[in-house]
Coordinates of C-alpha atoms in Angstrom, one line a residue:
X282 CA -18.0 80.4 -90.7
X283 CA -15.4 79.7 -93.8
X284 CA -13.0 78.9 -91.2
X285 CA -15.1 75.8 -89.3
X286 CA -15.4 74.4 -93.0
X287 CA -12.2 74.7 -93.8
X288 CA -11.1 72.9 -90.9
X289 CA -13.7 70.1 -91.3
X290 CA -12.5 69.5 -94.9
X291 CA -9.2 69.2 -93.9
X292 CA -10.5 66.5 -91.0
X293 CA -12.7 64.5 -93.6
X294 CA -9.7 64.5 -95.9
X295 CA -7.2 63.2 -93.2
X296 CA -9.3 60.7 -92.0
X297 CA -10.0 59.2 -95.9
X298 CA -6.3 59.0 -96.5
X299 CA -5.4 56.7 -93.5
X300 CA -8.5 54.4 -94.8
X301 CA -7.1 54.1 -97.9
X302 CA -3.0 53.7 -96.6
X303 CA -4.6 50.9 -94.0
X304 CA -6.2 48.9 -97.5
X305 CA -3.1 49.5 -99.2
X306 CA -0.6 48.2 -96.1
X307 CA 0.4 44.8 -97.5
X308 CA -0.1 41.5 -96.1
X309 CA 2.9 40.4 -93.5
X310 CA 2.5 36.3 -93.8
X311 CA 0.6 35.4 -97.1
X312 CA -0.1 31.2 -97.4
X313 CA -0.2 28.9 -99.6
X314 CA -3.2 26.4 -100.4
X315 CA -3.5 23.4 -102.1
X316 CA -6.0 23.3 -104.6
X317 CA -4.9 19.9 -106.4
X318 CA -2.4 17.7 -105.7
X319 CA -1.3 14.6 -108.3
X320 CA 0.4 11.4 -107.2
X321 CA 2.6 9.7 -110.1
X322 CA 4.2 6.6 -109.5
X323 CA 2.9 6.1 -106.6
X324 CA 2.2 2.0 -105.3
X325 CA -0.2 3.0 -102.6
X326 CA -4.0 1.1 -103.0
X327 CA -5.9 4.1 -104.4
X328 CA -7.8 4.8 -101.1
X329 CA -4.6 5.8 -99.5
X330 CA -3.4 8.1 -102.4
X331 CA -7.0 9.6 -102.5
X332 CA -6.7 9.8 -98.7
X333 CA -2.8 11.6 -99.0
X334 CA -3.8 14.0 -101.3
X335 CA -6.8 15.2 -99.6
X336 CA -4.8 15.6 -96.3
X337 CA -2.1 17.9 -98.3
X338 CA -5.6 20.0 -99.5
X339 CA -6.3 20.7 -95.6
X340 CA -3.0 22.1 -95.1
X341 CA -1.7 25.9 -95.1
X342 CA 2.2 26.7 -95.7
X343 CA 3.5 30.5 -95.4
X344 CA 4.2 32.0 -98.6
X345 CA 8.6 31.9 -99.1
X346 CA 9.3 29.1 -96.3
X347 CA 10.5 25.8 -97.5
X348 CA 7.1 24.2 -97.6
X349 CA 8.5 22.1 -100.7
X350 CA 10.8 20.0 -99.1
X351 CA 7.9 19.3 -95.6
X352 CA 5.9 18.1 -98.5
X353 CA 8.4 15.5 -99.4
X354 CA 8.5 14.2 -95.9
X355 CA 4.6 13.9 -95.4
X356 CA 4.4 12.1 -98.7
X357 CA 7.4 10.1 -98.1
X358 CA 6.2 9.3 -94.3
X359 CA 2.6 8.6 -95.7
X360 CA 4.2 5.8 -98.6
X361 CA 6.1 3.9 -95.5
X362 CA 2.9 3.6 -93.1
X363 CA 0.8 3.0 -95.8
X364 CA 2.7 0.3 -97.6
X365 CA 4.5 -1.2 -94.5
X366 CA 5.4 -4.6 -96.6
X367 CA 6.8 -2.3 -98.8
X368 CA 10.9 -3.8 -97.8
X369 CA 8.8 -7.9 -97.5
X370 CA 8.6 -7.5 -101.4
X371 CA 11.7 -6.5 -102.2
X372 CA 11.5 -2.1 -102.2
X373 CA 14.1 -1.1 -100.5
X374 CA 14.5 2.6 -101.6
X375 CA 12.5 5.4 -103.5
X376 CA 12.3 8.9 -103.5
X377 CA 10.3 11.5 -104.0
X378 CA 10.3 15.2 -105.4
X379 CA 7.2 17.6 -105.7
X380 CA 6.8 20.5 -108.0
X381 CA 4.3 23.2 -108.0
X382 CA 2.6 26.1 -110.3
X383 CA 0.0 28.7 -109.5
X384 CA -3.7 28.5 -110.3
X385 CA -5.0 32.0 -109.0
X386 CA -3.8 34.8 -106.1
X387 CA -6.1 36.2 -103.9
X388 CA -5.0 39.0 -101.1
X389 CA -2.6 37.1 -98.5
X390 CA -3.8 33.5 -100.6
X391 CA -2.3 32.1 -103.3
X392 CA -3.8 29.0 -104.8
X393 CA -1.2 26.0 -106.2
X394 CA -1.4 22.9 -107.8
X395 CA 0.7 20.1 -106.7
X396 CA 2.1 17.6 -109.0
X397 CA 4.3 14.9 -106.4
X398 CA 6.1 12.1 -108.4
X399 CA 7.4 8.9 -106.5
X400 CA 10.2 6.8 -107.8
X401 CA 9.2 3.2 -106.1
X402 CA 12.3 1.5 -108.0
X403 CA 12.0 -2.3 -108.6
X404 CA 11.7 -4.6 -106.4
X405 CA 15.5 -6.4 -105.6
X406 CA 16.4 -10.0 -105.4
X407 CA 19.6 -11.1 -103.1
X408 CA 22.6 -11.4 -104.1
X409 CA 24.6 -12.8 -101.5
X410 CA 25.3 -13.0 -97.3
X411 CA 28.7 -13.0 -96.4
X412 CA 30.0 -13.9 -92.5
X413 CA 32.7 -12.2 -91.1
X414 CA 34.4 -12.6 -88.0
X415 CA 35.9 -9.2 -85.9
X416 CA 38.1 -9.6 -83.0
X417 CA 39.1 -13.0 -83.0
X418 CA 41.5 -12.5 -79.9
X419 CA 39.7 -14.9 -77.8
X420 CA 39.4 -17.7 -80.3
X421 CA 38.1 -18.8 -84.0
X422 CA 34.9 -18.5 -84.8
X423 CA 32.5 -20.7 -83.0
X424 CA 30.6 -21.5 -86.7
X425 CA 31.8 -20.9 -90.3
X426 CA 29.9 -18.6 -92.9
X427 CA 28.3 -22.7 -94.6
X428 CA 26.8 -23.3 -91.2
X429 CA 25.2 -19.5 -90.3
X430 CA 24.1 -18.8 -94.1
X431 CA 21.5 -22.0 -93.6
X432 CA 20.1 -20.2 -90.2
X433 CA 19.0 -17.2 -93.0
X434 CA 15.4 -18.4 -94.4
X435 CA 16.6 -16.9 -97.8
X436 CA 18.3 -17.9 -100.9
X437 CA 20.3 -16.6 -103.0
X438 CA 18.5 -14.7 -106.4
X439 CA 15.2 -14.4 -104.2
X440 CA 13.2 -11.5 -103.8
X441 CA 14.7 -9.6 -100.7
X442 CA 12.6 -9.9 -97.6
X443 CA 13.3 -8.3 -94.5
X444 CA 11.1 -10.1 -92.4
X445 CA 13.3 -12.9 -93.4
X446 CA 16.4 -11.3 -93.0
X447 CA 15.7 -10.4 -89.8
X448 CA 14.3 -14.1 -88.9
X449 CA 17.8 -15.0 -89.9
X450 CA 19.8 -12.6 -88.3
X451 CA 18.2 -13.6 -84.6
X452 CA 18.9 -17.4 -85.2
X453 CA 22.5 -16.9 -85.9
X454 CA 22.3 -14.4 -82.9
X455 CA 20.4 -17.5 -81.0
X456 CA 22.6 -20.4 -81.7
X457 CA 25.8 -17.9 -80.3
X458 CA 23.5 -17.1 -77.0
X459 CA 23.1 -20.7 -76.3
X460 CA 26.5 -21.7 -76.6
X461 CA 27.7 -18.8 -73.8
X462 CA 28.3 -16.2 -76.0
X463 CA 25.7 -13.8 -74.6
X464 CA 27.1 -10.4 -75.2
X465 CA 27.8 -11.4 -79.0
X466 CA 27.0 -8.4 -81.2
X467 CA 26.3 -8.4 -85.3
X468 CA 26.6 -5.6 -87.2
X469 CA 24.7 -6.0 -90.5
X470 CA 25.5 -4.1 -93.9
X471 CA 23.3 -3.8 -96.7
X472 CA 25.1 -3.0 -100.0
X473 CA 22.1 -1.9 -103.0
X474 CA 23.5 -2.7 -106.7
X475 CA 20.2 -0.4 -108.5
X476 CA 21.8 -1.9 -111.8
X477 CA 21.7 -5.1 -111.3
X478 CA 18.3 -4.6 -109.0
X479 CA 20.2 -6.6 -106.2
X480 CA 21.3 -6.3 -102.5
X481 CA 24.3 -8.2 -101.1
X482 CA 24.4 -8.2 -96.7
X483 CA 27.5 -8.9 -94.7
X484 CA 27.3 -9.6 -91.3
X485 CA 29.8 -8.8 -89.2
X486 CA 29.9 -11.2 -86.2
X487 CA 31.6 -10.5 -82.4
X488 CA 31.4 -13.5 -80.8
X489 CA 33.0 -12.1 -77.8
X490 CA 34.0 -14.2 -74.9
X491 CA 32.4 -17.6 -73.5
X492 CA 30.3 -17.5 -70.2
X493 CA 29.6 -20.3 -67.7
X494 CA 26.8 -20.4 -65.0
X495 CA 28.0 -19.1 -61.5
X496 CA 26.1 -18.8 -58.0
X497 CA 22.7 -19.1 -58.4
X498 CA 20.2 -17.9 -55.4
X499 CA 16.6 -19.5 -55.5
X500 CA 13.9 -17.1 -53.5
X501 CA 10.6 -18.5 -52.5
X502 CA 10.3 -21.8 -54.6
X503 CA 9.3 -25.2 -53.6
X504 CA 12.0 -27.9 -53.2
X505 CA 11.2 -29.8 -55.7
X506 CA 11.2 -26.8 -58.7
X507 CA 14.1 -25.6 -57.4
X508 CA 16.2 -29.0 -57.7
X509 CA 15.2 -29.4 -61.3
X510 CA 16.0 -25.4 -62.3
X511 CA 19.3 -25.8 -60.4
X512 CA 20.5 -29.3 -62.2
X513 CA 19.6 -27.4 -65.3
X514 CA 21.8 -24.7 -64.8
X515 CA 25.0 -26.3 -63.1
X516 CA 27.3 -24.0 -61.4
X517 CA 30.2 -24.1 -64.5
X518 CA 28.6 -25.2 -67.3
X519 CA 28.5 -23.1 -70.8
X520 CA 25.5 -20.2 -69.9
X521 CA 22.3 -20.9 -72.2
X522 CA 19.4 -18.9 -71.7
X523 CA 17.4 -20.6 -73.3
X524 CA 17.0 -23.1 -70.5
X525 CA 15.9 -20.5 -68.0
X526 CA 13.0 -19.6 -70.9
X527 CA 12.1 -23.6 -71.0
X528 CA 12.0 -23.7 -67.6
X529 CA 9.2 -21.2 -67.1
X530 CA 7.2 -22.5 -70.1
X531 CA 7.4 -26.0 -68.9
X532 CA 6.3 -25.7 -65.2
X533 CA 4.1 -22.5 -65.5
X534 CA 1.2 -23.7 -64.0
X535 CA 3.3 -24.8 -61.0
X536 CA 4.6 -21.2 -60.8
X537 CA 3.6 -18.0 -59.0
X538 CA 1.3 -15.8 -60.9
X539 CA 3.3 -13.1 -63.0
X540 CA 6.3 -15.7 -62.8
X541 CA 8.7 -14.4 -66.1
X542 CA 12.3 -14.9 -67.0
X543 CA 11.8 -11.1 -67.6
X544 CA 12.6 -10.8 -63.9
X545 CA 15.4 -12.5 -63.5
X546 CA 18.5 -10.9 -61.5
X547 CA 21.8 -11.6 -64.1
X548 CA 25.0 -10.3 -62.5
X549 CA 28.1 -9.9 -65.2
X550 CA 31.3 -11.1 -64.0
X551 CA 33.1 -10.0 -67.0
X552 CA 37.0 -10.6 -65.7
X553 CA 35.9 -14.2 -64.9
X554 CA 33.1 -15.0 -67.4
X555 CA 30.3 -15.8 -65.1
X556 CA 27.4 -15.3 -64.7
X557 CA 25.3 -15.2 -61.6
X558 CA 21.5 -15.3 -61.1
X559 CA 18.5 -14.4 -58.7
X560 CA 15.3 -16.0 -59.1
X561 CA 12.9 -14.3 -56.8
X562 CA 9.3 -15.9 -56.7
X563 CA 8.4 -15.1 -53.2
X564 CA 6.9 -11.4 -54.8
X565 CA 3.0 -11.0 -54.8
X566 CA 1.1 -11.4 -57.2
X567 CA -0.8 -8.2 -58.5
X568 CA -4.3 -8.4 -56.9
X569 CA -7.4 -7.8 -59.0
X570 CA -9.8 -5.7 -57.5
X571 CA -13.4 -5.5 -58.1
X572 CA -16.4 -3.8 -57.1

């Protein structure tokens, strides 16, 4: 009889010291929470600060990892959507840096509050837009820097704007295209002075060589049409695309369903500088079905 007790004692007391090891056994992936988060600096309309910050609350980082830094990049991501003018009035740059400090710990939890400041900078005016020419071994430049710098919708000491920068930069791309220069290139450089709270652009321009209209093959329009689109594009003259563009605007109502200068055939002759076309209207027209 003292023996069975014995034994069960020693059972009872095994089975209470792996309940108590188990509570003990520490947490392998404890998280973080948000429990307040404040924006400073921030330009955002209040709604979408309000609306940032609660989206951070909703979110659970592992304890150690670099959840600092994937902060940064929601907030930052979050001021670009929800300020998309942001670069029409002039902000070209900010940045952004998030600190933390505990509020309470709870097992495999620990609660933080947030403080995220944004550095919007100051809006910058323009300084200047220089022109300049690369590769030049197939002759001067078609424009100088007086005439391109008035195809810009910008002046000098205005508040930056890159809808208007990049108004400009596809006119100047424009008036190269319709001359024959269809593979011309710009590369544009932005160069930020945060002193003076100014940007100056260069644009560097590759002209490239001159192309002229070669054979062009007419599928499936009337007579007539076809006359006037191949009088507009005589075989040797300077390539202009934008004639091809008129063309379909002007007569659309006289042109097969779907017609676009979108399908066009162009065929490169680079050694020669030609270029040849396919106009295929004889395609059908998608068909709408109905019930």
């Amino acid at each position: 009889m003292r023996f069975f007790q014995f034994a069960l004692f020693v059972v009872i007391f095994a089975v209470g010291t792996s309940a108590i090891a188990q509570t003990q056994k520490p947490i392998e992936h404890p998280k973080v929470v948000i429990e307040e988060v404040e924006l400073e600096g921030s330009l955002l309309p209040k709604a979408a600060q309000e609306q940032l910050a609660s989206s951070l609350k909703q979110r659970e980082w592992e304890e150690g990892s670099e959840w600092v830094p994937y902060l940064d990049l929601i907030v930052i991501r979050a001021e670009e959507e929800g300020w998309p003018d942001r670069e029409n009035q002039g902000y070209l740059g900010f940045s952004v840096g998030a600190s933390w400090k505990p509020v309470w710990r709870e097992p495999g939890l620990l609660h933080v509050q947030v403080t995220v400041k944004v550095d919007e900078g100051e809006p910058k005016k323009l300084e200047k837009i220089e022109f300049r020419w690369i590769d030049e071994r197939l002759g001067p430049p078609l424009f100088d820097s007086t005439e391109l710098r008035k195809l810009v919708p910008m002046k000098d000491g205005e508040i930056y704007s890159r809808t208007k920068y990049e108004a400009g930069l596809s006119a100047v791309a424009g008036v190269y295209k319709e001359r024959g220069f269809i593979e011309c290139t710009i590369t544009s450089n932005l160069a930020s002075n945060d002193e003076m709270q100014t940007v100056a652009l260069v644009l560097e321009i590759n002209q490239g060589q001159r192309y002229y209209w070669g054979n062009i093959r007419v599928i499936g329009l009337n007579p007539e049409l076809e006359t006037i689109l191949r009088t507009r594009l005589a075989k040797d003259s300077v390539v202009n695309p934008k004639l091809i563009a008129d063309f379909y605007h002007e007569y659309k109502s006289l042109l097969p369903v779907g017609a676009s200068p979108e399908t066009v055939e162009w065929r490169l002759n680079i050694p020669l500088a030609i270029l040849d076309l396919t106009f295929d209207f004889s395609a059908a027209p998608a068909q709408v079905v109905r019930d």
